[in-house]
Coordinates of C-alpha atoms in Angstrom, one line a residue:
Chain A
M1 CA -103.5 78.9 -128.0
T2 CA -102.5 76.2 -130.6
A3 CA -99.2 74.7 -129.8
P4 CA -96.8 74.5 -132.8
N5 CA -96.9 70.7 -132.9
H6 CA -100.6 70.5 -132.3
R7 CA -101.3 68.8 -135.7
W8 CA -98.5 66.3 -135.3
R9 CA -99.8 65.4 -131.9
K10 CA -103.3 64.9 -133.2
F11 CA -101.9 62.7 -135.9
K12 CA -100.0 60.5 -133.4
N13 CA -103.1 60.2 -131.4
A14 CA -105.1 59.1 -134.4
V15 CA -102.4 56.5 -135.3
V16 CA -102.5 55.0 -131.8
Q17 CA -106.2 55.0 -131.7
T18 CA -106.5 53.2 -135.1
L19 CA -103.9 50.7 -134.1
T20 CA -105.6 49.8 -130.8
F21 CA -108.9 49.5 -132.5
A22 CA -107.5 47.2 -135.2
C23 CA -106.1 44.9 -132.4
A24 CA -109.5 44.9 -130.6
I25 CA -111.1 43.8 -133.9
L26 CA -108.4 41.2 -134.4
V27 CA -109.3 39.8 -131.0
I28 CA -113.0 39.3 -131.6
S29 CA -112.7 38.3 -135.3
P30 CA -111.9 34.6 -134.5
L31 CA -115.0 34.4 -132.4
L32 CA -117.1 35.9 -135.3
L33 CA -115.4 33.5 -137.8
V34 CA -116.0 30.4 -135.6
F35 CA -119.5 31.5 -135.0
Y36 CA -120.2 32.2 -138.6
H37 CA -118.8 28.9 -139.7
L38 CA -120.6 26.9 -137.1
V39 CA -123.9 28.5 -137.8
K40 CA -123.5 28.0 -141.6
L41 CA -122.5 24.3 -141.3
G42 CA -123.9 23.2 -138.0
F43 CA -127.3 24.9 -137.8
S44 CA -128.6 23.1 -140.9
S45 CA -127.7 19.7 -139.4
V46 CA -129.5 20.3 -136.1
N47 CA -132.9 18.8 -135.9
L48 CA -135.2 17.2 -133.3
A49 CA -133.6 13.8 -133.9
F50 CA -130.2 15.3 -133.0
F51 CA -131.5 15.9 -129.4
T52 CA -133.6 12.8 -129.0
Q53 CA -131.9 9.9 -130.8
L54 CA -128.8 7.8 -130.4
P55 CA -126.0 7.7 -132.9
R56 CA -126.7 5.5 -135.9
P57 CA -124.1 3.3 -137.7
V58 CA -122.4 4.6 -140.8
G59 CA -124.6 4.5 -143.9
E60 CA -127.8 4.8 -141.9
A61 CA -129.1 8.4 -142.2
G62 CA -130.3 10.4 -139.3
G63 CA -129.6 9.7 -135.6
G64 CA -128.5 12.1 -133.0
M65 CA -126.4 12.8 -129.9
A66 CA -129.0 12.5 -127.2
N67 CA -126.7 10.3 -125.1
A68 CA -123.7 12.6 -125.5
I69 CA -125.8 15.7 -124.6
V70 CA -127.1 14.0 -121.4
G71 CA -123.6 12.6 -120.8
T72 CA -122.0 16.1 -120.9
F73 CA -124.6 17.3 -118.3
I74 CA -123.9 14.3 -116.1
L75 CA -120.2 14.9 -116.3
L76 CA -120.6 18.6 -115.6
G77 CA -122.9 17.9 -112.7
Q78 CA -120.3 15.6 -111.1
A79 CA -117.6 18.1 -111.8
A80 CA -119.5 20.9 -110.1
L81 CA -120.4 18.7 -107.2
F82 CA -116.8 18.0 -106.6
G83 CA -115.0 21.1 -107.9
V84 CA -117.2 23.9 -106.8
P85 CA -117.1 23.4 -103.0
V86 CA -113.4 22.7 -102.9
G87 CA -112.6 25.6 -105.3
V88 CA -114.8 28.2 -103.5
L89 CA -113.7 27.2 -100.0
G90 CA -110.1 27.3 -101.2
G91 CA -110.7 30.8 -102.6
V92 CA -112.2 31.9 -99.3
F93 CA -109.2 30.6 -97.4
L94 CA -106.8 32.5 -99.8
S95 CA -108.7 35.7 -99.5
E96 CA -109.8 35.7 -95.8
Y97 CA -107.6 33.5 -93.7
G98 CA -104.3 32.5 -95.3
S99 CA -100.9 34.0 -94.4
S100 CA -99.2 35.8 -97.2
R101 CA -96.4 33.2 -97.4
L102 CA -98.6 30.2 -97.5
N103 CA -100.9 32.0 -100.0
W104 CA -98.0 32.7 -102.3
W105 CA -97.4 29.0 -102.6
I106 CA -101.0 28.0 -103.0
R107 CA -101.5 30.7 -105.7
F108 CA -98.4 29.5 -107.4
A109 CA -99.6 25.9 -107.3
A110 CA -103.0 26.9 -108.6
D111 CA -101.5 28.9 -111.5
V112 CA -99.3 26.0 -112.4
L113 CA -102.3 23.7 -112.3
N114 CA -104.2 26.1 -114.5
G115 CA -101.5 25.8 -117.1
V116 CA -101.2 22.0 -117.0
P117 CA -102.1 20.5 -120.4
S118 CA -105.5 18.9 -120.1
I119 CA -104.3 15.6 -121.4
T120 CA -102.0 15.4 -118.3
W121 CA -105.1 15.7 -116.1
G122 CA -106.6 12.8 -118.1
I123 CA -103.6 10.6 -117.5
V124 CA -103.5 11.4 -113.8
V125 CA -107.1 10.5 -113.2
W126 CA -106.7 7.4 -115.5
T127 CA -104.0 6.3 -113.1
L128 CA -105.9 7.2 -110.0
L129 CA -109.4 5.9 -110.9
V130 CA -109.6 4.1 -114.2
V131 CA -106.7 1.6 -113.5
P132 CA -107.8 0.6 -110.0
M133 CA -111.5 0.3 -111.1
H134 CA -110.5 -1.7 -114.2
S135 CA -112.9 0.4 -116.2
F136 CA -113.3 3.8 -117.9
S137 CA -116.2 5.5 -116.2
A138 CA -118.5 8.5 -116.0
L139 CA -117.2 8.9 -112.4
A140 CA -113.6 9.3 -113.6
G141 CA -114.8 11.8 -116.3
G142 CA -116.6 13.9 -113.7
V143 CA -113.6 13.8 -111.3
V144 CA -111.1 14.9 -114.0
L145 CA -113.3 17.9 -115.0
G146 CA -113.9 18.7 -111.4
M147 CA -110.2 18.7 -110.7
M148 CA -109.6 21.0 -113.6
M149 CA -112.2 23.4 -112.3
I150 CA -110.7 23.7 -108.8
P151 CA -107.8 26.0 -109.5
L152 CA -109.9 28.1 -111.8
V153 CA -112.8 28.5 -109.3
M154 CA -110.3 29.1 -106.5
R155 CA -108.5 31.9 -108.2
T156 CA -111.6 33.7 -109.4
T157 CA -113.3 33.3 -106.0
E158 CA -110.2 34.8 -104.3
E159 CA -110.2 37.7 -106.8
V160 CA -113.8 38.6 -106.4
L161 CA -113.6 38.3 -102.6
Q162 CA -110.6 40.7 -102.6
L163 CA -112.8 43.2 -104.4
V164 CA -115.2 43.4 -101.4
P165 CA -114.1 46.5 -99.5
G166 CA -112.5 45.9 -96.2
G167 CA -114.9 48.3 -94.6
Y168 CA -117.7 45.7 -94.8
R169 CA -115.6 43.1 -92.9
E170 CA -114.7 45.7 -90.3
A171 CA -118.3 46.9 -89.9
A172 CA -119.5 43.3 -89.4
L173 CA -116.8 42.4 -87.0
A174 CA -117.4 45.6 -85.0
L175 CA -121.0 44.5 -84.6
G176 CA -119.7 41.4 -82.7
I177 CA -120.4 39.1 -85.6
A178 CA -118.1 36.1 -85.7
Q179 CA -115.5 35.9 -88.4
W180 CA -116.9 32.8 -90.2
R181 CA -120.4 34.4 -90.2
T182 CA -119.0 37.7 -91.5
I183 CA -117.3 35.8 -94.3
A184 CA -120.3 33.6 -95.2
Q185 CA -123.1 36.2 -94.9
I186 CA -121.4 39.5 -95.6
V187 CA -118.3 39.0 -97.7
V188 CA -119.4 36.0 -99.8
R189 CA -122.8 37.4 -100.2
T190 CA -121.5 40.6 -101.5
A191 CA -119.3 38.8 -104.0
L192 CA -121.8 36.1 -104.8
K193 CA -122.5 37.3 -108.4
G194 CA -118.7 37.2 -109.1
I195 CA -118.4 33.7 -107.6
I196 CA -121.3 32.3 -109.6
T197 CA -119.9 33.8 -112.7
G198 CA -116.5 32.3 -112.0
V199 CA -118.1 28.9 -111.4
L200 CA -120.1 29.0 -114.6
L201 CA -117.3 30.2 -116.7
A202 CA -115.1 27.3 -115.3
L203 CA -117.9 24.9 -116.1
A204 CA -118.2 26.3 -119.6
R205 CA -114.5 25.9 -120.0
V206 CA -114.3 22.3 -119.0
A207 CA -117.5 21.5 -120.9
G208 CA -115.5 21.5 -124.1
E209 CA -112.6 19.5 -122.8
T210 CA -111.9 16.4 -125.0
A211 CA -108.4 15.1 -124.2
P212 CA -108.9 14.3 -120.5
L213 CA -112.2 12.5 -121.3
L214 CA -110.5 10.2 -123.7
F215 CA -108.6 8.7 -120.8
T216 CA -111.5 8.7 -118.4
A217 CA -115.1 8.8 -119.7
L218 CA -114.0 7.2 -123.0
G219 CA -117.3 7.7 -124.8
N220 CA -120.2 5.4 -125.4
L221 CA -122.4 5.0 -128.4
G222 CA -125.4 4.1 -126.2
W223 CA -126.7 5.2 -122.9
A224 CA -124.6 4.8 -119.7
H225 CA -126.7 3.4 -116.9
K226 CA -124.2 3.6 -114.0
L227 CA -121.5 5.9 -113.0
N228 CA -118.9 3.2 -113.3
E229 CA -119.6 2.7 -117.0
P230 CA -118.1 4.7 -119.9
I231 CA -120.3 7.6 -120.8
A232 CA -120.7 9.6 -123.9
A233 CA -119.9 13.3 -124.0
M234 CA -120.4 15.9 -126.7
P235 CA -116.7 16.8 -127.3
L236 CA -115.8 13.1 -127.5
Q237 CA -118.6 12.5 -130.0
I238 CA -117.6 15.5 -132.0
F239 CA -114.0 14.2 -132.0
I240 CA -115.0 10.8 -133.2
Y241 CA -117.3 12.1 -135.9
A242 CA -114.9 14.8 -137.1
I243 CA -112.0 12.5 -137.7
S244 CA -114.2 10.0 -139.5
P245 CA -114.2 9.9 -143.4
Y246 CA -118.0 10.1 -143.7
D247 CA -119.9 13.2 -144.8
D248 CA -122.9 12.2 -142.7
W249 CA -120.8 12.0 -139.6
H250 CA -119.1 15.3 -140.4
R251 CA -122.5 17.0 -140.5
Q252 CA -123.2 15.5 -137.1
A253 CA -119.9 16.8 -135.8
W254 CA -120.8 20.3 -137.0
A255 CA -124.1 20.1 -135.4
G256 CA -122.5 18.9 -132.1
A257 CA -120.0 21.8 -132.2
F258 CA -122.8 24.3 -132.8
V259 CA -124.9 23.0 -130.0
L260 CA -121.9 23.0 -127.6
L261 CA -121.1 26.6 -128.5
V262 CA -124.7 27.6 -128.1
L263 CA -124.8 25.9 -124.7
V264 CA -121.7 27.7 -123.5
L265 CA -123.1 31.0 -124.8
A266 CA -126.4 30.3 -123.1
V267 CA -124.5 29.7 -119.8
N268 CA -122.8 33.0 -120.1
I269 CA -125.9 34.9 -121.0
G270 CA -127.9 33.1 -118.4
V271 CA -125.5 33.9 -115.7
R272 CA -125.8 37.6 -116.3
F273 CA -129.6 37.3 -116.3
L274 CA -130.0 35.1 -113.3
T275 CA -127.6 37.0 -111.0
R276 CA -128.8 40.4 -111.9
D277 CA -128.3 42.5 -108.9
R278 CA -131.0 42.8 -106.4
F279 CA -129.9 46.3 -105.7
G280 CA -127.5 46.9 -108.6
E281 CA -124.4 47.3 -106.5
R282 CA -123.0 43.8 -106.2
I283 CA -119.6 43.0 -107.5
Chain B
M1 CA -90.2 66.6 -75.0
P2 CA -90.8 65.2 -71.5
P3 CA -90.7 61.4 -71.1
T4 CA -94.2 59.9 -70.9
T5 CA -94.9 58.2 -67.7
D6 CA -97.8 56.0 -66.4
Q7 CA -99.4 59.1 -65.2
T8 CA -99.9 61.3 -68.2
P9 CA -101.0 64.7 -66.8
G10 CA -104.7 64.6 -66.2
A11 CA -105.0 61.0 -67.1
T12 CA -107.6 60.3 -64.5
L13 CA -110.9 62.0 -64.4
E14 CA -111.1 65.1 -62.5
N15 CA -114.8 65.4 -62.6
K16 CA -115.8 62.8 -60.0
S17 CA -119.5 63.6 -60.5
A18 CA -119.5 61.4 -63.7
G19 CA -119.2 58.3 -61.5
A20 CA -117.1 55.3 -62.3
P21 CA -115.4 55.5 -65.7
A22 CA -116.8 53.2 -68.4
M23 CA -113.3 52.3 -69.6
T24 CA -109.9 52.6 -68.2
V25 CA -106.8 52.6 -70.4
R26 CA -103.4 52.0 -68.9
R27 CA -100.0 52.1 -70.5
L28 CA -101.5 51.4 -73.9
S29 CA -98.9 51.0 -76.7
V30 CA -99.6 49.8 -80.2
S31 CA -97.0 49.0 -82.9
F32 CA -97.3 47.8 -86.4
D33 CA -94.5 45.6 -87.7
G34 CA -92.2 47.0 -84.9
N35 CA -93.1 50.6 -85.7
Q36 CA -94.6 52.1 -82.6
V37 CA -97.6 54.2 -83.4
L38 CA -99.1 54.7 -79.9
K39 CA -96.9 55.2 -76.9
N40 CA -97.9 54.4 -73.4
A41 CA -101.3 56.2 -73.3
S42 CA -103.3 56.1 -70.1
L43 CA -106.7 57.7 -69.6
D44 CA -110.2 57.1 -68.3
I45 CA -113.3 57.3 -70.4
A46 CA -116.3 58.6 -68.6
A47 CA -119.6 56.8 -68.8
R48 CA -122.5 58.5 -70.5
A49 CA -120.3 61.3 -71.8
V50 CA -118.6 62.2 -75.0
T51 CA -114.8 61.9 -75.1
A52 CA -113.2 63.5 -78.1
I53 CA -109.8 62.4 -79.4
I54 CA -108.0 65.1 -81.3
G55 CA -104.6 65.6 -82.9
P56 CA -103.0 66.0 -86.3
S57 CA -103.0 63.2 -88.9
G58 CA -100.8 60.3 -88.0
C59 CA -100.8 61.1 -84.3
G60 CA -102.3 57.7 -83.3
K61 CA -106.0 58.8 -82.8
S62 CA -107.5 56.1 -84.8
T63 CA -105.0 53.5 -83.6
F64 CA -106.1 54.4 -80.0
L65 CA -109.7 54.1 -80.9
R66 CA -109.4 50.8 -82.6
A67 CA -107.5 49.3 -79.7
L68 CA -110.6 50.0 -77.5
N69 CA -112.6 47.2 -79.2
R70 CA -109.7 45.0 -80.3
M71 CA -110.0 45.8 -84.0
H72 CA -106.3 45.6 -84.4
E73 CA -106.5 41.9 -84.2
L74 CA -107.6 41.8 -87.8
N75 CA -104.1 43.0 -88.7
P76 CA -101.5 40.3 -88.0
Q77 CA -98.8 42.9 -87.9
A78 CA -100.3 44.9 -85.1
R79 CA -99.1 44.4 -81.5
V80 CA -101.1 45.9 -78.6
E81 CA -99.6 46.2 -75.1
G82 CA -101.1 47.6 -71.9
E83 CA -104.4 47.2 -70.2
I84 CA -107.9 48.2 -71.1
R85 CA -110.8 47.6 -68.8
L86 CA -114.5 48.0 -69.6
F87 CA -116.3 48.5 -66.3
G88 CA -113.5 46.8 -64.5
E89 CA -113.2 43.8 -66.9
D90 CA -109.9 43.4 -68.7
I91 CA -111.0 43.2 -72.4
Y92 CA -107.7 41.8 -73.5
A93 CA -107.7 39.0 -70.9
R94 CA -106.9 35.6 -72.4
N95 CA -110.3 34.1 -71.8
V96 CA -112.2 37.1 -73.4
E97 CA -113.4 36.6 -76.9
P98 CA -112.9 39.7 -79.2
V99 CA -116.3 39.0 -80.6
V100 CA -117.9 39.5 -77.2
V101 CA -115.9 42.7 -76.6
R102 CA -117.0 44.1 -79.9
R103 CA -120.6 43.4 -79.1
R104 CA -120.3 45.6 -76.0
I105 CA -118.2 48.2 -77.7
G106 CA -119.6 49.2 -81.1
M107 CA -118.0 51.2 -83.8
V108 CA -119.0 53.7 -86.5
F109 CA -116.5 54.3 -89.3
Q110 CA -115.3 57.3 -91.2
K111 CA -116.7 56.1 -94.5
S112 CA -120.3 55.0 -94.1
N113 CA -120.4 51.3 -94.9
P114 CA -124.0 49.9 -95.0
F115 CA -124.0 46.4 -96.5
P116 CA -124.8 46.8 -100.1
T117 CA -126.7 43.5 -100.5
M118 CA -129.1 44.4 -97.7
S119 CA -132.1 46.6 -97.3
I120 CA -132.4 49.3 -94.7
V121 CA -134.1 47.1 -92.1
E122 CA -131.7 44.2 -92.8
N123 CA -128.8 46.5 -92.2
V124 CA -130.2 47.6 -88.9
T125 CA -130.9 44.0 -87.7
V126 CA -127.9 42.3 -89.1
G127 CA -125.9 42.3 -85.9
L128 CA -128.8 40.7 -84.1
R129 CA -129.7 38.2 -86.8
L130 CA -126.1 37.0 -87.3
N131 CA -125.9 36.5 -83.6
G132 CA -128.8 34.2 -83.6
V133 CA -131.8 36.4 -82.8
R134 CA -134.9 35.1 -84.6
N135 CA -137.7 36.7 -82.7
R136 CA -139.5 38.9 -85.3
R137 CA -141.1 41.1 -82.8
L138 CA -137.9 41.8 -81.0
L139 CA -136.2 42.6 -84.4
A140 CA -139.0 44.9 -85.4
E141 CA -138.9 46.7 -82.1
R142 CA -135.2 47.1 -82.2
T143 CA -135.3 48.4 -85.8
E144 CA -137.7 51.2 -84.9
Q145 CA -135.9 52.0 -81.7
S146 CA -132.5 52.1 -83.3
L147 CA -133.6 54.1 -86.3
R148 CA -135.4 56.6 -84.0
M149 CA -132.3 57.0 -81.9
A150 CA -130.3 57.6 -85.0
A151 CA -132.9 60.2 -86.1
L152 CA -133.5 58.3 -89.3
W153 CA -136.9 56.7 -88.6
D154 CA -139.1 59.4 -90.0
E155 CA -137.1 59.5 -93.2
V156 CA -137.1 55.8 -93.9
K157 CA -140.1 54.3 -92.1
D158 CA -142.1 54.0 -95.3
R159 CA -139.3 52.3 -97.3
L160 CA -137.6 50.0 -94.8
H161 CA -137.1 47.4 -97.5
A162 CA -135.5 49.7 -99.9
P163 CA -131.8 49.1 -100.5
A164 CA -129.5 50.7 -97.9
I165 CA -127.4 52.2 -100.6
S166 CA -130.3 54.1 -102.0
L167 CA -130.0 56.5 -99.1
S168 CA -128.0 59.7 -99.2
G169 CA -124.5 59.9 -97.7
G170 CA -125.6 61.4 -94.4
Q171 CA -128.5 59.0 -94.1
Q172 CA -126.2 56.1 -94.8
Q173 CA -124.0 57.2 -91.9
R174 CA -127.0 57.5 -89.6
L175 CA -128.0 54.1 -90.7
C176 CA -124.6 52.8 -89.7
I177 CA -125.1 54.4 -86.3
A178 CA -128.5 52.7 -86.0
R179 CA -126.9 49.4 -87.0
A180 CA -124.3 49.9 -84.3
L181 CA -127.0 50.8 -81.7
A182 CA -129.2 47.9 -82.5
V183 CA -127.0 45.4 -80.8
Q184 CA -127.2 47.7 -77.7
P185 CA -123.5 48.2 -77.0
E186 CA -122.3 50.0 -73.9
V187 CA -119.8 52.1 -75.6
V188 CA -119.9 53.5 -79.1
L189 CA -116.6 54.4 -80.8
M190 CA -116.8 56.8 -83.7
D191 CA -113.9 57.3 -86.1
E192 CA -114.5 60.7 -87.7
P193 CA -118.1 59.9 -88.4
A194 CA -118.9 63.2 -90.0
S195 CA -115.7 64.0 -91.9
A196 CA -117.1 62.8 -95.3
L197 CA -120.4 64.7 -94.9
D198 CA -121.6 68.1 -95.8
P199 CA -122.2 70.7 -93.0
L200 CA -125.9 70.0 -92.7
A201 CA -125.5 66.3 -92.4
T202 CA -122.6 66.9 -90.0
A203 CA -124.9 69.1 -87.8
R204 CA -127.5 66.3 -87.7
I205 CA -124.8 63.7 -86.6
E206 CA -123.6 66.1 -84.0
D207 CA -127.1 66.6 -82.6
L208 CA -127.5 62.9 -82.6
I209 CA -124.4 62.3 -80.7
L210 CA -125.4 64.8 -78.0
E211 CA -128.7 62.9 -77.8
L212 CA -127.0 59.5 -77.6
K213 CA -124.8 60.6 -74.7
K214 CA -127.8 60.3 -72.4
D215 CA -127.7 56.5 -72.8
Y216 CA -124.3 55.7 -74.2
T217 CA -120.6 56.2 -73.6
I218 CA -119.2 57.8 -76.7
V219 CA -115.6 58.1 -77.9
I220 CA -115.2 60.1 -81.0
V221 CA -112.1 60.8 -83.1
T222 CA -112.3 64.1 -84.9
H223 CA -110.2 66.3 -87.0
N224 CA -112.5 69.2 -86.5
M225 CA -111.6 71.1 -83.3
Q226 CA -114.8 73.1 -83.3
Q227 CA -116.7 69.8 -83.3
A228 CA -114.7 68.5 -80.4
A229 CA -115.3 71.8 -78.5
R230 CA -119.0 71.8 -79.2
M231 CA -119.8 68.2 -78.4
S232 CA -117.4 66.6 -76.0
D233 CA -117.2 66.6 -72.3
Y234 CA -113.6 65.4 -72.2
T235 CA -110.9 65.8 -74.8
A236 CA -107.6 63.9 -75.3
F237 CA -104.9 65.5 -77.4
F238 CA -102.6 63.1 -79.1
Y239 CA -99.4 64.1 -80.8
L240 CA -96.8 61.9 -82.5
G241 CA -98.2 58.8 -80.8
E242 CA -98.2 60.3 -77.3
L243 CA -101.2 61.3 -75.2
V244 CA -100.1 64.9 -74.5
E245 CA -103.0 66.1 -72.5
F246 CA -106.4 64.8 -71.3
G247 CA -109.0 66.6 -69.3
P248 CA -112.4 68.3 -69.4
T249 CA -113.0 69.8 -72.8
A250 CA -113.4 73.4 -71.5
K251 CA -110.0 73.2 -69.8
I252 CA -108.3 71.7 -72.8
F253 CA -109.6 74.5 -75.0
T254 CA -109.2 77.4 -72.7
S255 CA -106.4 76.7 -70.3
P256 CA -104.4 73.7 -71.4
S257 CA -101.4 72.8 -69.2
Q258 CA -99.2 71.8 -72.1
R259 CA -97.7 74.1 -74.6
R260 CA -98.2 71.7 -77.5
T261 CA -101.9 71.4 -76.7
E262 CA -102.3 75.2 -76.7
D263 CA -100.4 75.5 -80.0
Y264 CA -102.7 72.9 -81.5
V265 CA -106.0 74.1 -80.3
T266 CA -105.2 77.6 -81.2
G267 CA -104.3 76.5 -84.7
R268 CA -100.6 77.3 -84.5
F269 CA -99.7 73.9 -86.0
G270 CA -101.4 70.7 -87.1

């Protein structure tokens, strides 16, 4: 039963298998390296003061990033407030209503926007908000992150809605349920886990953005009290500390990067936990 | 092949005892993107009876069925011409909402499609709830009544809040029938409702359909000619988008007037 070239075929199979495995390892190795490095250098610098105190001037030991941590959450909150409704509704339009021709253009625009360098977003919002308001502001920071989220959320929403089998839409419409209700209560509900995952991944992505915030939120060594004032954010603080010549500040930068990474990871893991299927069959 | 006219042979009901037809279809044509799939079909659908639609794949059976409750409107490429009346009302009239038509003419699909995010009871009541019914007593009543009619009540009454997708394939299809019945439609369209089920589950669905016929007008598309012969009162045979013959089932299966019908029902082609 053995074909004459059986061994040669087995050999080829083994080669391909090894090669693909090596590439898979190559993909995850940067993650492991970054994680290892951050834990090694960052974890030791994280302490209670890091979460509760403001930055201290050079030379003074201790201090923390409390303002930047809170600032990042405020910026992300604004971004979500602004970016999620627009992104999700846009995705619903693409998946459920749009004509194929219009959709082609919207998708094309969204994909181009996804590829726009983040600093460009910063300059756009700087022109639109910072210049007219004569001030860098938390608001501008939130808007720029929100704008960056829109195309991401829109495309992932569209994709997960497209995964909902057409049979469910037909079944709902055949019950005499109006189309908007069908979309809201059947289609979106079926794909809710995917939509939430897309939103949180988009949030996690913009959470680490630095360049657009340089033009908008600017950074702040103290607390921001109003949305029209510059506000601190973790990536900005990390950036400032990392390019400084001081060891103390470098340690703070490592700690900041570590905390940011843990945050993003926590979001990812939290999503999976919170949106665990009620019945185990959602998309 | 003779040209199809308004009056397809046997297009109107011969059995007057059935009373006024529930639906009348006249000169119905459906095309997709200019490609005509259904040509000029006219027939009457008897009230409180089972009308079976038979024919080989691609003959326009499903297309015909879906025209009856305006499901083609979901497809922007579909064009429907002709006239369909439900108890005398033109369902394609300009001022008639497709949503209202579909509430009166329910549908059960080939592939059972209970909503995966909902429990059994939620699936049954979804049509009512999403049309604004809040009355808990009414919802509970309708749930039991619909599940009983679908012959599913005894199997699920102790686990109404279990996920719908935990049911077996045959149960899921009966749940879909219960869901369609819960909004109390006047006509129920069934698109090969048993073709994905095993013989036992198929038999249950067939019994159920015979039971339902006492209260409902049923139009069923089927591939299975024995099924059509067993269950239906009237049979329409479609071939290549044309309604070839329509009449009482006994006549279609024993003494069809068209050669093509005879060839098909005796298994000579199809």
